[in-house]
Amino acid sequence: MSYETILLDKREAVGIITLNRPKAMNALNNQLMDELTAALRDLEGDDEIGCILITGSDKAFAAGADIKQMADKSYRDVFMEDFISANWEEASRVRKPIIAAVAGYALGGGCELAMMCDFIIAADTAKFGQPEITIGVIPGAGGTQRLTRFIGKSKAMDMVLTGRHMDAAEALASGLVARVVPADDLLDVALDAAEKIAGFSRPAVMIAKESVNRAYETTLNEGMRFERRVFHSLFAFEDQSEGMAAFIEKRRPQFKNR
Ligand code: CO8
């Protein structure tokens, strides 16, 4: 499949999706979201791929949902087409890990998309925000929910009610992003992390991701029980004996993803 609003590149075991609407600050229109969904499904189904990277340009990861495409919609339109739910959540459904590499603006739906990824590596130029209030609406793809869980109520209220931007240093201090790196190093650092993850046992990686996500969905006790069960399940994979044997024999493990 050929894409017009994203670039899809496969570098060994890493799938790289670059949002690519430079004239519109990578605003997320329907076509882009459809193409992003198709690319994510492609990478999820590709046995060679162990980790996914989503990035944008130097100026913008994404400046939000496409306001020009939304402006004339009526309540009937958004209700009947169930606006956004059709494919906006795809990134959060993928079982392989996804890293968001963010430079420049990640606003509105752009910030929400970054938060659907498993973690965010930010350039020192990154700016995050949920400015929907400034155009008469509110976040609609997790900005009031995921952001609140990541940075807490007080800061989330500040961001959602004032629409102000948060710079990379504040995003790091708030727990929204995992790391901040110089803009010139962003892709190298993100790719390094993705390659590292893709080199581990895929079942272990996918189960680790599922288990961390469980912490957001359940009580501590249930989460602990879930973790123990899936920990046990890893002993059903050859990669467990290979990983442990390699440690004991002081050599690199040769994971076979089975
Ligand atoms: N939608 C459509 N076009 C956009 C968007 C956007 N979100 N953001 C920027 N653009 C366009 C501009 O209109 C402009 O186009 P043109 O050259 O044709 O006038 C071009 O990109 C360049 O933008 P600017 O000239 O504004 O560039 P600046 O450097 O001056 O400013 C900003 C950059 C700060 C990013 C500014 O463009 C801005 O504030 N953008 C809007 C940010 C925003 O409000 N985002 C929230 C959108 S609402 C949302 O995301 C709701 C999500 C709900 C769930 C998803 C539903 C689908």
CSV table of C-alpha atoms and ligand atoms in Angstrom, one decimal:
chain,number,residue,atom,x,y,z
A,1,MET,CA,0.0,0.0,0.0
A,2,SER,CA,1.3,3.5,-0.8
A,3,TYR,CA,0.8,6.3,1.6
A,4,GLU,CA,0.4,10.1,1.0
A,5,THR,CA,0.3,11.5,4.5
A,6,ILE,CA,2.8,9.2,6.3
A,7,LEU,CA,6.1,7.6,5.5
A,8,LEU,CA,6.6,3.9,6.4
A,9,ASP,CA,10.1,2.6,6.7
A,10,LYS,CA,11.2,-0.8,8.0
A,11,ARG,CA,14.7,-0.9,9.3
A,12,GLU,CA,15.5,-4.4,10.3
A,13,ALA,CA,13.2,-5.2,13.2
A,14,VAL,CA,12.0,-1.6,13.7
A,15,GLY,CA,9.0,-0.1,11.9
A,16,ILE,CA,9.2,3.7,11.6
A,17,ILE,CA,6.1,5.7,10.8
A,18,THR,CA,6.7,9.4,10.1
A,19,LEU,CA,3.7,11.7,10.1
A,20,ASN,CA,4.1,13.7,6.9
A,21,ARG,CA,1.7,16.6,6.2
A,22,PRO,CA,4.4,19.4,6.4
A,23,LYS,CA,2.1,22.2,5.2
A,24,ALA,CA,-0.4,21.5,8.0
A,25,MET,CA,2.0,20.9,10.9
A,26,ASN,CA,1.0,17.2,10.6
A,27,ALA,CA,-2.6,17.9,11.5
A,28,LEU,CA,-4.4,14.6,11.9
A,29,ASN,CA,-7.0,14.4,9.2
A,30,ASN,CA,-9.1,11.3,8.3
A,31,GLN,CA,-6.7,10.3,5.6
A,32,LEU,CA,-3.7,10.4,7.9
A,33,MET,CA,-5.5,8.5,10.6
A,34,ASP,CA,-6.6,5.9,8.1
A,35,GLU,CA,-3.1,5.5,6.8
A,36,LEU,CA,-1.6,5.4,10.3
A,37,THR,CA,-4.1,2.7,11.2
A,38,ALA,CA,-3.2,0.7,8.1
A,39,ALA,CA,0.6,1.1,8.7
A,40,LEU,CA,0.2,0.0,12.4
A,41,ARG,CA,-1.8,-3.1,11.3
A,42,ASP,CA,0.9,-3.9,8.7
A,43,LEU,CA,3.7,-3.6,11.3
A,44,GLU,CA,1.7,-5.5,14.0
A,45,GLY,CA,1.2,-8.4,11.5
A,46,ASP,CA,4.8,-8.4,10.2
A,47,ASP,CA,6.8,-11.1,12.0
A,48,GLU,CA,10.1,-9.3,11.3
A,49,ILE,CA,9.1,-6.2,13.3
A,50,GLY,CA,9.6,-6.1,17.0
A,51,CYS,CA,9.1,-2.4,17.8
A,52,ILE,CA,7.4,0.6,16.2
A,53,LEU,CA,8.5,4.2,16.2
A,54,ILE,CA,6.1,7.1,15.5
A,55,THR,CA,7.6,10.4,14.8
A,56,GLY,CA,6.9,13.7,13.0
A,57,SER,CA,9.0,16.6,11.7
A,58,ASP,CA,11.4,19.0,13.4
A,59,LYS,CA,8.5,21.5,13.7
A,60,ALA,CA,5.7,19.2,14.7
A,61,PHE,CA,4.9,15.7,15.8
A,62,ALA,CA,1.3,16.7,15.1
A,63,ALA,CA,-0.6,20.0,15.9
A,64,GLY,CA,-3.8,18.2,16.6
A,65,ALA,CA,-6.9,17.0,14.8
A,66,ASP,CA,-7.4,18.8,11.5
A,67,ILE,CA,-9.4,21.8,12.5
A,68,LYS,CA,-10.3,22.7,8.9
A,69,GLN,CA,-11.8,19.2,8.5
A,70,MET,CA,-13.7,19.4,11.7
A,71,ALA,CA,-14.9,23.0,11.6
A,72,ASP,CA,-18.2,22.5,9.6
A,73,LYS,CA,-19.3,19.3,11.2
A,74,SER,CA,-22.7,19.2,13.0
A,75,TYR,CA,-23.6,17.2,16.1
A,76,ARG,CA,-25.4,14.8,13.9
A,77,ASP,CA,-22.2,14.3,11.8
A,78,VAL,CA,-19.9,13.6,14.7
A,79,PHE,CA,-22.5,11.4,16.5
A,80,MET,CA,-23.5,9.3,13.4
A,81,GLU,CA,-19.9,8.8,12.2
A,82,ASP,CA,-18.8,8.2,15.8
A,83,PHE,CA,-16.1,10.8,15.1
A,84,ILE,CA,-12.7,9.7,16.1
A,85,SER,CA,-13.5,6.3,17.6
A,86,ALA,CA,-13.3,4.6,14.3
A,87,ASN,CA,-9.5,4.5,14.1
A,88,TRP,CA,-8.1,7.0,16.6
A,89,GLU,CA,-7.5,4.3,19.2
A,90,GLU,CA,-5.5,2.0,17.0
A,91,ALA,CA,-2.1,2.9,18.5
A,92,SER,CA,-3.4,1.9,21.9
A,93,ARG,CA,-4.6,-1.5,20.5
A,94,VAL,CA,-1.3,-2.6,19.1
A,95,ARG,CA,0.4,-5.3,21.1
A,96,LYS,CA,4.0,-4.6,20.0
A,97,PRO,CA,5.7,-1.7,21.8
A,98,ILE,CA,5.4,1.8,20.2
A,99,ILE,CA,7.7,4.7,21.0
A,100,ALA,CA,6.7,8.2,20.2
A,101,ALA,CA,9.7,10.4,19.2
A,102,VAL,CA,8.4,14.0,19.5
A,103,ALA,CA,10.0,17.2,18.3
A,104,GLY,CA,8.2,20.5,18.0
A,105,TYR,CA,4.4,20.7,18.6
A,106,ALA,CA,2.4,17.8,20.0
A,107,LEU,CA,-0.9,19.5,20.6
A,108,GLY,CA,-4.5,18.3,21.0
A,109,GLY,CA,-4.9,15.1,19.1
A,110,GLY,CA,-1.1,15.1,18.6
A,111,CYS,CA,-0.4,15.0,22.3
A,112,GLU,CA,-3.2,12.4,22.6
A,113,LEU,CA,-1.6,10.2,19.9
A,114,ALA,CA,1.8,10.5,21.6
A,115,MET,CA,0.2,9.4,24.9
A,116,MET,CA,-1.3,6.3,23.2
A,117,CYS,CA,2.2,5.1,22.5
A,118,ASP,CA,4.0,3.2,25.2
A,119,PHE,CA,6.5,5.9,26.0
A,120,ILE,CA,7.6,9.3,24.7
A,121,ILE,CA,11.1,10.4,23.9
A,122,ALA,CA,11.1,14.1,23.4
A,123,ALA,CA,13.5,16.5,21.7
A,124,ASP,CA,14.4,19.6,23.8
A,125,THR,CA,12.2,21.5,21.2
A,126,ALA,CA,9.1,19.6,22.1
A,127,LYS,CA,5.9,21.4,23.2
A,128,PHE,CA,2.9,19.6,24.5
A,129,GLY,CA,-0.5,20.9,25.0
A,130,GLN,CA,-4.3,20.3,25.0
A,131,PRO,CA,-5.4,23.6,23.5
A,132,GLU,CA,-8.9,22.4,22.5
A,133,ILE,CA,-10.5,24.8,25.0
A,134,THR,CA,-9.2,27.7,22.9
A,135,ILE,CA,-11.3,26.6,19.9
A,136,GLY,CA,-14.4,26.0,21.9
A,137,VAL,CA,-14.2,22.2,22.6
A,138,ILE,CA,-12.4,19.8,24.8
A,139,PRO,CA,-9.9,17.0,24.2
A,140,GLY,CA,-11.7,14.0,22.6
A,141,ALA,CA,-9.0,11.3,22.3
A,142,GLY,CA,-7.8,10.8,25.9
A,143,GLY,CA,-6.5,14.3,26.8
A,144,THR,CA,-8.7,14.5,29.9
A,145,GLN,CA,-8.1,10.9,30.8
A,146,ARG,CA,-4.6,9.7,29.9
A,147,LEU,CA,-3.0,13.1,30.6
A,148,THR,CA,-4.6,13.2,34.1
A,149,ARG,CA,-3.2,9.7,34.8
A,150,PHE,CA,0.3,10.7,33.6
A,151,ILE,CA,0.7,14.1,35.2
A,152,GLY,CA,-1.9,14.2,37.9
A,153,LYS,CA,-5.1,16.2,38.4
A,154,SER,CA,-3.7,19.6,39.2
A,155,LYS,CA,-1.4,19.9,36.2
A,156,ALA,CA,-3.9,18.2,33.8
A,157,MET,CA,-6.5,20.8,34.8
A,158,ASP,CA,-4.0,23.6,34.2
A,159,MET,CA,-3.2,22.2,30.7
A,160,VAL,CA,-6.8,21.4,29.7
A,161,LEU,CA,-8.4,24.6,31.2
A,162,THR,CA,-5.8,27.1,30.1
A,163,GLY,CA,-4.7,25.4,26.9
A,164,ARG,CA,-1.1,26.4,27.6
A,165,HIS,CA,1.9,24.6,26.2
A,166,MET,CA,4.3,22.6,28.3
A,167,ASP,CA,8.0,22.5,27.2
A,168,ALA,CA,10.1,19.4,27.2
A,169,ALA,CA,11.7,20.1,30.6
A,170,GLU,CA,8.3,20.5,32.3
A,171,ALA,CA,7.0,17.4,30.4
A,172,LEU,CA,10.0,15.4,31.8
A,173,ALA,CA,9.5,16.7,35.3
A,174,SER,CA,5.8,15.9,35.1
A,175,GLY,CA,6.2,12.3,34.0
A,176,LEU,CA,4.6,12.9,30.6
A,177,VAL,CA,7.8,11.9,28.7
A,178,ALA,CA,10.4,9.3,29.5
A,179,ARG,CA,13.5,11.2,28.3
A,180,VAL,CA,14.5,14.5,26.8
A,181,VAL,CA,17.4,14.6,24.3
A,182,PRO,CA,18.9,17.3,22.0
A,183,ALA,CA,16.8,17.6,18.9
A,184,ASP,CA,19.6,16.5,16.6
A,185,ASP,CA,19.9,13.2,18.5
A,186,LEU,CA,16.1,12.4,18.7
A,187,LEU,CA,15.8,9.9,16.0
A,188,ASP,CA,19.1,8.1,16.8
A,189,VAL,CA,18.2,7.8,20.5
A,190,ALA,CA,14.7,6.6,19.7
A,191,LEU,CA,15.9,4.2,17.1
A,192,ASP,CA,18.5,2.9,19.6
A,193,ALA,CA,15.8,2.2,22.2
A,194,ALA,CA,13.5,0.6,19.5
A,195,GLU,CA,16.3,-1.6,18.3
A,196,LYS,CA,17.1,-2.7,21.8
A,197,ILE,CA,13.5,-3.6,22.5
A,198,ALA,CA,13.2,-5.4,19.2
A,199,GLY,CA,16.2,-7.5,20.1
A,200,PHE,CA,14.6,-9.0,23.2
A,201,SER,CA,12.3,-11.9,23.2
A,202,ARG,CA,9.1,-10.8,21.5
A,203,PRO,CA,6.7,-12.7,23.8
A,204,ALA,CA,8.5,-11.3,26.9
A,205,VAL,CA,8.3,-7.7,25.4
A,206,MET,CA,4.6,-8.0,24.5
A,207,ILE,CA,3.7,-9.5,27.9
A,208,ALA,CA,5.7,-6.9,29.7
A,209,LYS,CA,3.8,-4.2,27.8
A,210,GLU,CA,0.5,-5.8,28.6
A,211,SER,CA,1.4,-6.1,32.2
A,212,VAL,CA,2.4,-2.5,32.7
A,213,ASN,CA,-0.8,-1.4,31.0
A,214,ARG,CA,-2.7,-3.6,33.4
A,215,ALA,CA,-1.6,-1.2,36.2
A,216,TYR,CA,-3.9,1.4,34.6
A,217,GLU,CA,-6.9,-0.8,34.4
A,218,THR,CA,-7.2,-2.7,37.7
A,219,THR,CA,-6.5,-2.7,41.4
A,220,LEU,CA,-3.0,-3.4,42.7
A,221,ASN,CA,-3.9,-6.9,44.0
A,222,GLU,CA,-5.5,-7.9,40.7
A,223,GLY,CA,-2.5,-6.4,38.8
A,224,MET,CA,-0.1,-8.3,41.0
A,225,ARG,CA,-2.0,-11.5,40.3
A,226,PHE,CA,-2.0,-10.8,36.6
A,227,GLU,CA,1.7,-10.1,36.6
A,228,ARG,CA,2.5,-13.4,38.4
A,229,ARG,CA,0.4,-15.4,36.0
A,230,VAL,CA,2.0,-13.9,32.9
A,231,PHE,CA,5.4,-14.2,34.5
A,232,HIS,CA,4.8,-17.9,34.9
A,233,SER,CA,3.6,-18.1,31.3
A,234,LEU,CA,7.0,-16.9,30.0
A,235,PHE,CA,8.4,-20.3,31.2
A,236,ALA,CA,6.4,-21.8,28.3
A,237,PHE,CA,8.7,-20.1,25.8
A,238,GLU,CA,12.1,-21.3,24.6
A,239,ASP,CA,13.4,-17.8,25.0
A,240,GLN,CA,13.2,-18.1,28.8
A,241,SER,CA,15.6,-21.0,28.9
A,242,GLU,CA,17.8,-19.4,26.2
A,243,GLY,CA,18.0,-16.1,28.0
A,244,MET,CA,18.9,-17.6,31.3
A,245,ALA,CA,21.4,-20.1,29.8
A,246,ALA,CA,23.1,-17.3,27.9
A,247,PHE,CA,23.5,-15.3,31.2
A,248,ILE,CA,25.0,-18.3,32.9
A,249,GLU,CA,27.3,-19.1,30.0
A,250,LYS,CA,28.3,-15.4,29.7
A,251,ARG,CA,27.2,-15.1,26.0
A,252,ARG,CA,24.6,-13.1,24.2
A,253,PRO,CA,21.2,-14.8,24.0
A,254,GLN,CA,19.8,-15.8,20.6
A,255,PHE,CA,16.1,-15.2,21.1
A,256,LYS,CA,13.9,-17.0,18.7
A,257,ASN,CA,10.6,-15.5,19.7
A,258,ARG,CA,9.1,-18.8,20.6
B,1,CO8,N1,-5.6,21.7,11.9
B,1,CO8,C1,-5.5,22.2,10.7
B,1,CO8,N2,-4.5,23.0,10.2
B,1,CO8,C2,-3.5,23.3,11.1
B,1,CO8,C3,-3.5,22.8,12.4
B,1,CO8,C4,-4.6,22.0,12.8
B,1,CO8,N3,-4.7,21.4,14.1
B,1,CO8,N4,-2.4,23.3,13.0
B,1,CO8,C5,-1.7,24.0,12.1
B,1,CO8,N5,-2.4,24.0,11.0
B,1,CO8,C6,-2.0,24.7,9.7
B,1,CO8,C7,-2.3,26.2,9.8
B,1,CO8,O1,-3.6,26.5,9.6
B,1,CO8,C8,-1.3,26.7,8.7
B,1,CO8,O2,-1.9,26.5,7.5
B,1,CO8,P1,-2.0,27.7,6.4
B,1,CO8,O3,-0.5,27.9,6.0
B,1,CO8,O4,-2.7,27.1,5.3
B,1,CO8,O5,-2.5,28.9,7.0
B,1,CO8,C9,-0.1,25.7,8.8
B,1,CO8,O6,-0.6,24.6,9.5
B,1,CO8,C10,1.0,26.3,9.7
B,1,CO8,O7,0.5,26.7,10.9
B,1,CO8,P2,0.7,28.2,11.5
B,1,CO8,O8,0.9,29.2,10.5
B,1,CO8,O9,-0.4,28.4,12.5
B,1,CO8,O10,2.1,28.0,12.3
B,1,CO8,P3,2.7,28.7,13.6
B,1,CO8,O11,4.1,28.3,13.7
B,1,CO8,O12,2.3,30.1,13.6
B,1,CO8,O13,1.8,28.0,14.8
B,1,CO8,C11,0.8,26.1,16.0
B,1,CO8,C12,1.9,26.6,15.0
B,1,CO8,C13,1.1,26.8,17.4
B,1,CO8,C14,0.9,24.6,16.1
B,1,CO8,C15,-0.5,26.6,15.5
B,1,CO8,O14,-0.7,26.2,14.1
B,1,CO8,C16,-1.7,26.1,16.2
B,1,CO8,O15,-2.0,26.6,17.3
B,1,CO8,N6,-2.4,25.0,15.7
B,1,CO8,C17,-3.6,24.5,16.2
B,1,CO8,C18,-3.3,23.7,17.5
B,1,CO8,C19,-4.6,23.2,18.1
B,1,CO8,O16,-5.5,23.9,18.5
B,1,CO8,N7,-4.8,21.8,18.1
B,1,CO8,C20,-5.9,21.2,18.7
B,1,CO8,C21,-6.8,20.8,17.6
B,1,CO8,S1,-8.3,20.1,18.2
B,1,CO8,C22,-8.0,18.6,18.5
B,1,CO8,O17,-6.9,18.1,18.3
B,1,CO8,C23,-9.1,17.7,19.1
B,1,CO8,C24,-8.7,16.3,19.2
B,1,CO8,C25,-9.9,15.5,19.5
B,1,CO8,C26,-9.7,14.1,19.1
B,1,CO8,C27,-9.4,13.9,17.7
B,1,CO8,C28,-10.6,14.2,16.8
B,1,CO8,C29,-10.4,13.9,15.4
